[in-house]
């Protein structure tokens, strides 16, 4: 690795991505370089330090663009998934707070029924699929949806909870939120399924199929 990029990698891992590459300042970064050169191990280390796969250089290119242009398929898939995850984490910016709808108390684990608190804790520790394995069963997400607990839903969604997973009678969390009239919770769940579905489809079809919200437009000038 060239010394300048070795130093940049060390700086990011020691101080964090934002300390080295502040928001709002377009610049060519080590992630652009690693994407263009096809170094998935370097990309992985940078992403672990909160590197932004959608950051732009001074000509508007993102690391995703660089990987696509250079034909680095493995790196492109890695960065596209990271970008999808970041977009999913931004879904609650539409106005859903950390407090329970209709309640002034924060939705901490302690205020949940014990069995649900344990379920949420397990998902946050091990991941949704490790806990539920795609089985048709009642989950914490079904409960949070029917109760209109958007903040709990968000915590589960951040660990890949599936709003379309049916319970033992074939009903999904989306079904319960709609039936109970929890519009904000339903909207959160509905919006959350769009990013993973789009990302999965794009991964199967290649860079040109990736959602435009996560993929920069083609550039005539190539680095």
PDB file of C-alpha atoms in Angstrom:
ATOM      1  CA  UNK A   1       0.000   0.000   0.000  1.00  0.00           C
ATOM      2  CA  UNK A   2       1.383   3.456  -0.884  1.00  0.00           C
ATOM      3  CA  UNK A   3       2.592   5.303   2.246  1.00  0.00           C
ATOM      4  CA  UNK A   4       0.041   8.116   1.884  1.00  0.00           C
ATOM      5  CA  UNK A   5      -2.841   5.628   1.981  1.00  0.00           C
ATOM      6  CA  UNK A   6      -1.263   3.583   4.769  1.00  0.00           C
ATOM      7  CA  UNK A   7      -1.129   6.782   6.828  1.00  0.00           C
ATOM      8  CA  UNK A   8      -4.743   7.608   5.941  1.00  0.00           C
ATOM      9  CA  UNK A   9      -5.900   4.127   6.958  1.00  0.00           C
ATOM     10  CA  UNK A  10      -4.092   4.403  10.272  1.00  0.00           C
ATOM     11  CA  UNK A  11      -5.648   7.817  10.875  1.00  0.00           C
ATOM     12  CA  UNK A  12      -9.176   6.585  10.145  1.00  0.00           C
ATOM     13  CA  UNK A  13      -8.815   3.522  12.364  1.00  0.00           C
ATOM     14  CA  UNK A  14      -7.327   5.559  15.197  1.00  0.00           C
ATOM     15  CA  UNK A  15      -9.500   8.693  15.076  1.00  0.00           C
ATOM     16  CA  UNK A  16     -12.568   7.747  13.020  1.00  0.00           C
ATOM     17  CA  UNK A  17     -13.688   8.529   9.483  1.00  0.00           C
ATOM     18  CA  UNK A  18     -15.257  11.918  10.265  1.00  0.00           C
ATOM     19  CA  UNK A  19     -12.123  13.160  11.982  1.00  0.00           C
ATOM     20  CA  UNK A  20     -10.089  12.544   8.824  1.00  0.00           C
ATOM     21  CA  UNK A  21     -12.780  13.368   6.242  1.00  0.00           C
ATOM     22  CA  UNK A  22     -15.218  15.944   7.710  1.00  0.00           C
ATOM     23  CA  UNK A  23     -18.766  16.167   6.351  1.00  0.00           C
ATOM     24  CA  UNK A  24     -19.451  18.651   3.601  1.00  0.00           C
ATOM     25  CA  UNK A  25     -15.918  18.719   2.236  1.00  0.00           C
ATOM     26  CA  UNK A  26     -15.696  16.785  -1.074  1.00  0.00           C
ATOM     27  CA  UNK A  27     -12.313  15.095  -1.316  1.00  0.00           C
ATOM     28  CA  UNK A  28     -10.608  12.067  -2.815  1.00  0.00           C
ATOM     29  CA  UNK A  29     -10.313   9.575   0.038  1.00  0.00           C
ATOM     30  CA  UNK A  30      -8.608   6.307   0.806  1.00  0.00           C
ATOM     31  CA  UNK A  31     -11.985   4.604   0.296  1.00  0.00           C
ATOM     32  CA  UNK A  32     -12.109   5.955  -3.264  1.00  0.00           C
ATOM     33  CA  UNK A  33      -8.615   4.564  -3.819  1.00  0.00           C
ATOM     34  CA  UNK A  34      -9.382   1.160  -2.284  1.00  0.00           C
ATOM     35  CA  UNK A  35     -12.580   0.893  -4.338  1.00  0.00           C
ATOM     36  CA  UNK A  36     -10.845   1.827  -7.587  1.00  0.00           C
ATOM     37  CA  UNK A  37      -7.919  -0.524  -6.948  1.00  0.00           C
ATOM     38  CA  UNK A  38     -10.081  -3.404  -5.708  1.00  0.00           C
ATOM     39  CA  UNK A  39      -8.913  -3.846  -2.112  1.00  0.00           C
ATOM     40  CA  UNK A  40     -11.895  -5.384  -0.259  1.00  0.00           C
ATOM     41  CA  UNK A  41      -9.848  -5.921   2.903  1.00  0.00           C
ATOM     42  CA  UNK A  42      -9.023  -2.210   3.101  1.00  0.00           C
ATOM     43  CA  UNK A  43     -12.636  -1.267   2.335  1.00  0.00           C
ATOM     44  CA  UNK A  44     -13.823  -3.576   5.099  1.00  0.00           C
ATOM     45  CA  UNK A  45     -11.485  -1.983   7.636  1.00  0.00           C
ATOM     46  CA  UNK A  46     -12.614   1.494   6.609  1.00  0.00           C
ATOM     47  CA  UNK A  47     -16.313   0.608   6.769  1.00  0.00           C
ATOM     48  CA  UNK A  48     -15.727  -0.767  10.272  1.00  0.00           C
ATOM     49  CA  UNK A  49     -14.533   2.744  11.159  1.00  0.00           C
ATOM     50  CA  UNK A  50     -17.735   4.312   9.752  1.00  0.00           C
ATOM     51  CA  UNK A  51     -16.389   5.207   6.311  1.00  0.00           C
ATOM     52  CA  UNK A  52     -19.116   6.582   4.044  1.00  0.00           C
ATOM     53  CA  UNK A  53     -19.441   4.698   0.713  1.00  0.00           C
ATOM     54  CA  UNK A  54     -21.479   7.613  -0.660  1.00  0.00           C
ATOM     55  CA  UNK A  55     -18.944  10.358   0.092  1.00  0.00           C
ATOM     56  CA  UNK A  56     -17.951  12.391  -2.957  1.00  0.00           C
ATOM     57  CA  UNK A  57     -14.630  13.608  -4.241  1.00  0.00           C
ATOM     58  CA  UNK A  58     -14.142  17.048  -5.778  1.00  0.00           C
ATOM     59  CA  UNK A  59     -15.725  15.894  -9.041  1.00  0.00           C
ATOM     60  CA  UNK A  60     -18.766  14.275  -7.480  1.00  0.00           C
ATOM     61  CA  UNK A  61     -17.597  10.668  -7.607  1.00  0.00           C
ATOM     62  CA  UNK A  62     -18.322   8.244  -4.778  1.00  0.00           C
ATOM     63  CA  UNK A  63     -16.354   5.073  -3.931  1.00  0.00           C
ATOM     64  CA  UNK A  64     -19.308   3.166  -5.410  1.00  0.00           C
ATOM     65  CA  UNK A  65     -18.733   4.951  -8.718  1.00  0.00           C
ATOM     66  CA  UNK A  66     -15.032   4.138  -8.585  1.00  0.00           C
ATOM     67  CA  UNK A  67     -15.666   0.443  -7.974  1.00  0.00           C
ATOM     68  CA  UNK A  68     -18.224   0.331 -10.786  1.00  0.00           C
ATOM     69  CA  UNK A  69     -15.962   2.146 -13.232  1.00  0.00           C
ATOM     70  CA  UNK A  70     -13.022  -0.144 -12.443  1.00  0.00           C
ATOM     71  CA  UNK A  71     -15.133  -3.300 -12.625  1.00  0.00           C
ATOM     72  CA  UNK A  72     -14.396  -4.250  -9.012  1.00  0.00           C
ATOM     73  CA  UNK A  73     -17.487  -6.395  -8.485  1.00  0.00           C
ATOM     74  CA  UNK A  74     -16.681  -7.723  -5.004  1.00  0.00           C
ATOM     75  CA  UNK A  75     -15.880  -4.261  -3.699  1.00  0.00           C
ATOM     76  CA  UNK A  76     -18.948  -2.773  -5.388  1.00  0.00           C
ATOM     77  CA  UNK A  77     -21.241  -5.313  -3.709  1.00  0.00           C
ATOM     78  CA  UNK A  78     -19.630  -4.628  -0.337  1.00  0.00           C
ATOM     79  CA  UNK A  79     -20.014  -0.868  -0.683  1.00  0.00           C
ATOM     80  CA  UNK A  80     -23.543  -1.080  -2.079  1.00  0.00           C
ATOM     81  CA  UNK A  81     -24.659  -3.144   0.911  1.00  0.00           C
ATOM     82  CA  UNK A  82     -23.026  -0.663   3.277  1.00  0.00           C
ATOM     83  CA  UNK A  83     -24.797   2.194   1.488  1.00  0.00           C
ATOM     84  CA  UNK A  84     -28.116   0.351   1.742  1.00  0.00           C
ATOM     85  CA  UNK A  85     -27.582  -0.177   5.465  1.00  0.00           C
ATOM     86  CA  UNK A  86     -26.842   3.519   5.962  1.00  0.00           C
ATOM     87  CA  UNK A  87     -29.971   4.481   4.053  1.00  0.00           C
ATOM     88  CA  UNK A  88     -32.060   2.127   6.166  1.00  0.00           C
ATOM     89  CA  UNK A  89     -30.669   3.678   9.337  1.00  0.00           C
ATOM     90  CA  UNK A  90     -31.792   7.096   8.067  1.00  0.00           C
ATOM     91  CA  UNK A  91     -35.440   6.063   7.654  1.00  0.00           C
ATOM     92  CA  UNK A  92     -36.563   7.366  11.100  1.00  0.00           C
ATOM     93  CA  UNK A  93     -35.418  10.876  10.177  1.00  0.00           C
ATOM     94  CA  UNK A  94     -38.997  11.365   8.922  1.00  0.00           C
ATOM     95  CA  UNK A  95     -40.001  12.381  12.405  1.00  0.00           C
ATOM     96  CA  UNK A  96     -40.240   9.230  14.523  1.00  0.00           C
ATOM     97  CA  UNK A  97     -38.697   9.918  17.897  1.00  0.00           C
ATOM     98  CA  UNK A  98     -37.129   7.557  20.399  1.00  0.00           C
ATOM     99  CA  UNK A  99     -40.133   7.976  22.641  1.00  0.00           C
ATOM    100  CA  UNK A 100     -43.224   5.817  22.517  1.00  0.00           C
ATOM    101  CA  UNK A 101     -46.097   7.275  20.515  1.00  0.00           C
ATOM    102  CA  UNK A 102     -48.463   8.816  23.010  1.00  0.00           C
ATOM    103  CA  UNK A 103     -45.997   8.417  25.873  1.00  0.00           C
ATOM    104  CA  UNK A 104     -43.411  10.718  27.417  1.00  0.00           C
ATOM    105  CA  UNK A 105     -41.182   7.848  28.553  1.00  0.00           C
ATOM    106  CA  UNK A 106     -38.273   6.674  26.383  1.00  0.00           C
ATOM    107  CA  UNK A 107     -38.769   3.177  24.975  1.00  0.00           C
ATOM    108  CA  UNK A 108     -35.924   1.513  26.831  1.00  0.00           C
ATOM    109  CA  UNK A 109     -35.770  -2.244  27.292  1.00  0.00           C
ATOM    110  CA  UNK A 110     -36.790  -1.812  30.954  1.00  0.00           C
ATOM    111  CA  UNK A 111     -40.293  -0.534  30.081  1.00  0.00           C
ATOM    112  CA  UNK A 112     -41.087  -3.428  27.743  1.00  0.00           C
ATOM    113  CA  UNK A 113     -42.829  -6.587  28.938  1.00  0.00           C
ATOM    114  CA  UNK A 114     -40.058  -8.970  30.085  1.00  0.00           C
ATOM    115  CA  UNK A 115     -40.581 -11.515  27.307  1.00  0.00           C
ATOM    116  CA  UNK A 116     -40.451  -8.774  24.653  1.00  0.00           C
ATOM    117  CA  UNK A 117     -37.449  -7.126  26.289  1.00  0.00           C
ATOM    118  CA  UNK A 118     -35.637 -10.461  26.077  1.00  0.00           C
ATOM    119  CA  UNK A 119     -36.642 -10.891  22.431  1.00  0.00           C
ATOM    120  CA  UNK A 120     -35.430  -7.411  21.457  1.00  0.00           C
ATOM    121  CA  UNK A 121     -32.188  -7.942  23.355  1.00  0.00           C
ATOM    122  CA  UNK A 122     -31.573 -11.254  21.566  1.00  0.00           C
ATOM    123  CA  UNK A 123     -32.131  -9.688  18.141  1.00  0.00           C
ATOM    124  CA  UNK A 124     -29.806  -6.791  18.955  1.00  0.00           C
ATOM    125  CA  UNK A 125     -27.119  -9.168  20.169  1.00  0.00           C
ATOM    126  CA  UNK A 126     -27.308 -11.967  17.589  1.00  0.00           C
ATOM    127  CA  UNK A 127     -29.233 -10.522  14.630  1.00  0.00           C
ATOM    128  CA  UNK A 128     -32.761 -11.105  13.363  1.00  0.00           C
ATOM    129  CA  UNK A 129     -32.063 -14.133  11.191  1.00  0.00           C
ATOM    130  CA  UNK A 130     -30.057 -15.914  13.873  1.00  0.00           C
ATOM    131  CA  UNK A 131     -33.036 -15.635  16.230  1.00  0.00           C
ATOM    132  CA  UNK A 132     -35.946 -16.305  13.861  1.00  0.00           C
ATOM    133  CA  UNK A 133     -34.388 -18.120  10.877  1.00  0.00           C
ATOM    134  CA  UNK A 134     -37.289 -17.148   8.616  1.00  0.00           C
ATOM    135  CA  UNK A 135     -39.798 -19.198  10.622  1.00  0.00           C
ATOM    136  CA  UNK A 136     -43.497 -18.353  10.604  1.00  0.00           C
ATOM    137  CA  UNK A 137     -43.889 -17.272  14.214  1.00  0.00           C
ATOM    138  CA  UNK A 138     -44.967 -14.377  16.412  1.00  0.00           C
ATOM    139  CA  UNK A 139     -42.055 -11.972  16.898  1.00  0.00           C
ATOM    140  CA  UNK A 140     -41.202  -8.808  18.785  1.00  0.00           C
ATOM    141  CA  UNK A 141     -41.740  -6.910  15.532  1.00  0.00           C
ATOM    142  CA  UNK A 142     -45.331  -8.153  15.296  1.00  0.00           C
ATOM    143  CA  UNK A 143     -45.927  -6.999  18.873  1.00  0.00           C
ATOM    144  CA  UNK A 144     -44.291  -3.596  18.330  1.00  0.00           C
ATOM    145  CA  UNK A 145     -46.328  -3.098  15.153  1.00  0.00           C
ATOM    146  CA  UNK A 146     -49.690  -3.895  16.725  1.00  0.00           C
ATOM    147  CA  UNK A 147     -48.849  -1.658  19.702  1.00  0.00           C
ATOM    148  CA  UNK A 148     -47.619   1.189  17.495  1.00  0.00           C
ATOM    149  CA  UNK A 149     -44.165   1.204  19.085  1.00  0.00           C
ATOM    150  CA  UNK A 150     -42.182   2.786  16.260  1.00  0.00           C
ATOM    151  CA  UNK A 151     -38.960   3.154  18.245  1.00  0.00           C
ATOM    152  CA  UNK A 152     -38.919  -0.562  19.074  1.00  0.00           C
ATOM    153  CA  UNK A 153     -39.610  -1.342  15.413  1.00  0.00           C
ATOM    154  CA  UNK A 154     -36.665   0.836  14.431  1.00  0.00           C
ATOM    155  CA  UNK A 155     -34.334  -0.958  16.836  1.00  0.00           C
ATOM    156  CA  UNK A 156     -35.346  -4.288  15.323  1.00  0.00           C
ATOM    157  CA  UNK A 157     -35.132  -3.030  11.731  1.00  0.00           C
ATOM    158  CA  UNK A 158     -31.574  -1.893  12.364  1.00  0.00           C
ATOM    159  CA  UNK A 159     -30.775  -5.555  12.989  1.00  0.00           C
ATOM    160  CA  UNK A 160     -32.432  -6.722   9.754  1.00  0.00           C
ATOM    161  CA  UNK A 161     -35.895  -7.500  11.106  1.00  0.00           C
ATOM    162  CA  UNK A 162     -38.254  -8.512   8.302  1.00  0.00           C
ATOM    163  CA  UNK A 163     -41.611  -6.648   8.197  1.00  0.00           C
ATOM    164  CA  UNK A 164     -42.892  -9.260   5.731  1.00  0.00           C
ATOM    165  CA  UNK A 165     -42.160 -12.297   7.906  1.00  0.00           C
ATOM    166  CA  UNK A 166     -45.483 -14.002   8.740  1.00  0.00           C
ATOM    167  CA  UNK A 167     -46.546 -15.221  12.147  1.00  0.00           C
ATOM    168  CA  UNK A 168     -48.132 -18.639  12.714  1.00  0.00           C
ATOM    169  CA  UNK A 169     -51.414 -17.456  11.158  1.00  0.00           C
ATOM    170  CA  UNK A 170     -49.809 -15.799   8.151  1.00  0.00           C
ATOM    171  CA  UNK A 171     -49.996 -12.168   9.314  1.00  0.00           C
ATOM    172  CA  UNK A 172     -47.058  -9.778   8.976  1.00  0.00           C
ATOM    173  CA  UNK A 173     -45.989  -6.824  11.091  1.00  0.00           C
ATOM    174  CA  UNK A 174     -47.216  -4.589   8.265  1.00  0.00           C
ATOM    175  CA  UNK A 175     -50.643  -6.236   8.486  1.00  0.00           C
ATOM    176  CA  UNK A 176     -50.888  -5.629  12.221  1.00  0.00           C
ATOM    177  CA  UNK A 177     -49.754  -2.002  12.054  1.00  0.00           C
ATOM    178  CA  UNK A 178     -52.307  -1.261   9.322  1.00  0.00           C
ATOM    179  CA  UNK A 179     -55.114  -3.103  11.090  1.00  0.00           C
ATOM    180  CA  UNK A 180     -54.413  -1.278  14.358  1.00  0.00           C
ATOM    181  CA  UNK A 181     -54.376   2.098  12.614  1.00  0.00           C
ATOM    182  CA  UNK A 182     -50.778   2.976  13.512  1.00  0.00           C
ATOM    183  CA  UNK A 183     -49.995   5.028  10.412  1.00  0.00           C
ATOM    184  CA  UNK A 184     -46.504   6.154  11.445  1.00  0.00           C
ATOM    185  CA  UNK A 185     -45.459   2.636  12.387  1.00  0.00           C
ATOM    186  CA  UNK A 186     -46.886   1.226   9.165  1.00  0.00           C
ATOM    187  CA  UNK A 187     -45.039   3.867   7.139  1.00  0.00           C
ATOM    188  CA  UNK A 188     -41.759   3.066   8.892  1.00  0.00           C
ATOM    189  CA  UNK A 189     -42.135  -0.660   8.224  1.00  0.00           C
ATOM    190  CA  UNK A 190     -43.241  -0.135   4.638  1.00  0.00           C
ATOM    191  CA  UNK A 191     -40.363   2.222   3.830  1.00  0.00           C
ATOM    192  CA  UNK A 192     -37.830  -0.113   5.422  1.00  0.00           C
ATOM    193  CA  UNK A 193     -38.565  -2.940   2.984  1.00  0.00           C
ATOM    194  CA  UNK A 194     -37.802  -0.763  -0.042  1.00  0.00           C
ATOM    195  CA  UNK A 195     -34.043  -0.406   0.503  1.00  0.00           C
ATOM    196  CA  UNK A 196     -33.158  -4.092   1.077  1.00  0.00           C
ATOM    197  CA  UNK A 197     -35.347  -5.220  -1.833  1.00  0.00           C
ATOM    198  CA  UNK A 198     -33.803  -2.658  -4.169  1.00  0.00           C
ATOM    199  CA  UNK A 199     -30.284  -3.473  -3.020  1.00  0.00           C
ATOM    200  CA  UNK A 200     -30.833  -7.213  -3.446  1.00  0.00           C
ATOM    201  CA  UNK A 201     -32.182  -6.728  -6.955  1.00  0.00           C
ATOM    202  CA  UNK A 202     -29.281  -4.466  -7.868  1.00  0.00           C
ATOM    203  CA  UNK A 203     -26.727  -6.919  -6.531  1.00  0.00           C
ATOM    204  CA  UNK A 204     -28.151  -9.596  -8.810  1.00  0.00           C
ATOM    205  CA  UNK A 205     -28.222  -7.356 -11.889  1.00  0.00           C
ATOM    206  CA  UNK A 206     -25.011  -5.384 -11.463  1.00  0.00           C
ATOM    207  CA  UNK A 207     -24.074  -1.747 -10.847  1.00  0.00           C
ATOM    208  CA  UNK A 208     -26.289  -0.265 -13.562  1.00  0.00           C
ATOM    209  CA  UNK A 209     -29.381  -1.561 -11.729  1.00  0.00           C
ATOM    210  CA  UNK A 210     -28.524   0.017  -8.390  1.00  0.00           C
ATOM    211  CA  UNK A 211     -31.090   2.588  -7.129  1.00  0.00           C
ATOM    212  CA  UNK A 212     -30.198   6.086  -8.299  1.00  0.00           C
ATOM    213  CA  UNK A 213     -30.588   7.389  -4.742  1.00  0.00           C
ATOM    214  CA  UNK A 214     -27.540   5.314  -3.805  1.00  0.00           C
ATOM    215  CA  UNK A 215     -25.680   5.399  -7.111  1.00  0.00           C
ATOM    216  CA  UNK A 216     -24.085   8.510  -8.539  1.00  0.00           C
ATOM    217  CA  UNK A 217     -24.885   9.360 -12.186  1.00  0.00           C
ATOM    218  CA  UNK A 218     -22.303   8.495 -14.860  1.00  0.00           C
ATOM    219  CA  UNK A 219     -19.476  10.969 -15.335  1.00  0.00           C
ATOM    220  CA  UNK A 220     -17.937  11.912 -18.649  1.00  0.00           C
ATOM    221  CA  UNK A 221     -14.637  12.739 -17.015  1.00  0.00           C
ATOM    222  CA  UNK A 222     -12.982   9.653 -15.552  1.00  0.00           C
ATOM    223  CA  UNK A 223     -10.288   9.745 -12.901  1.00  0.00           C
TER     224      UNK A 223
END
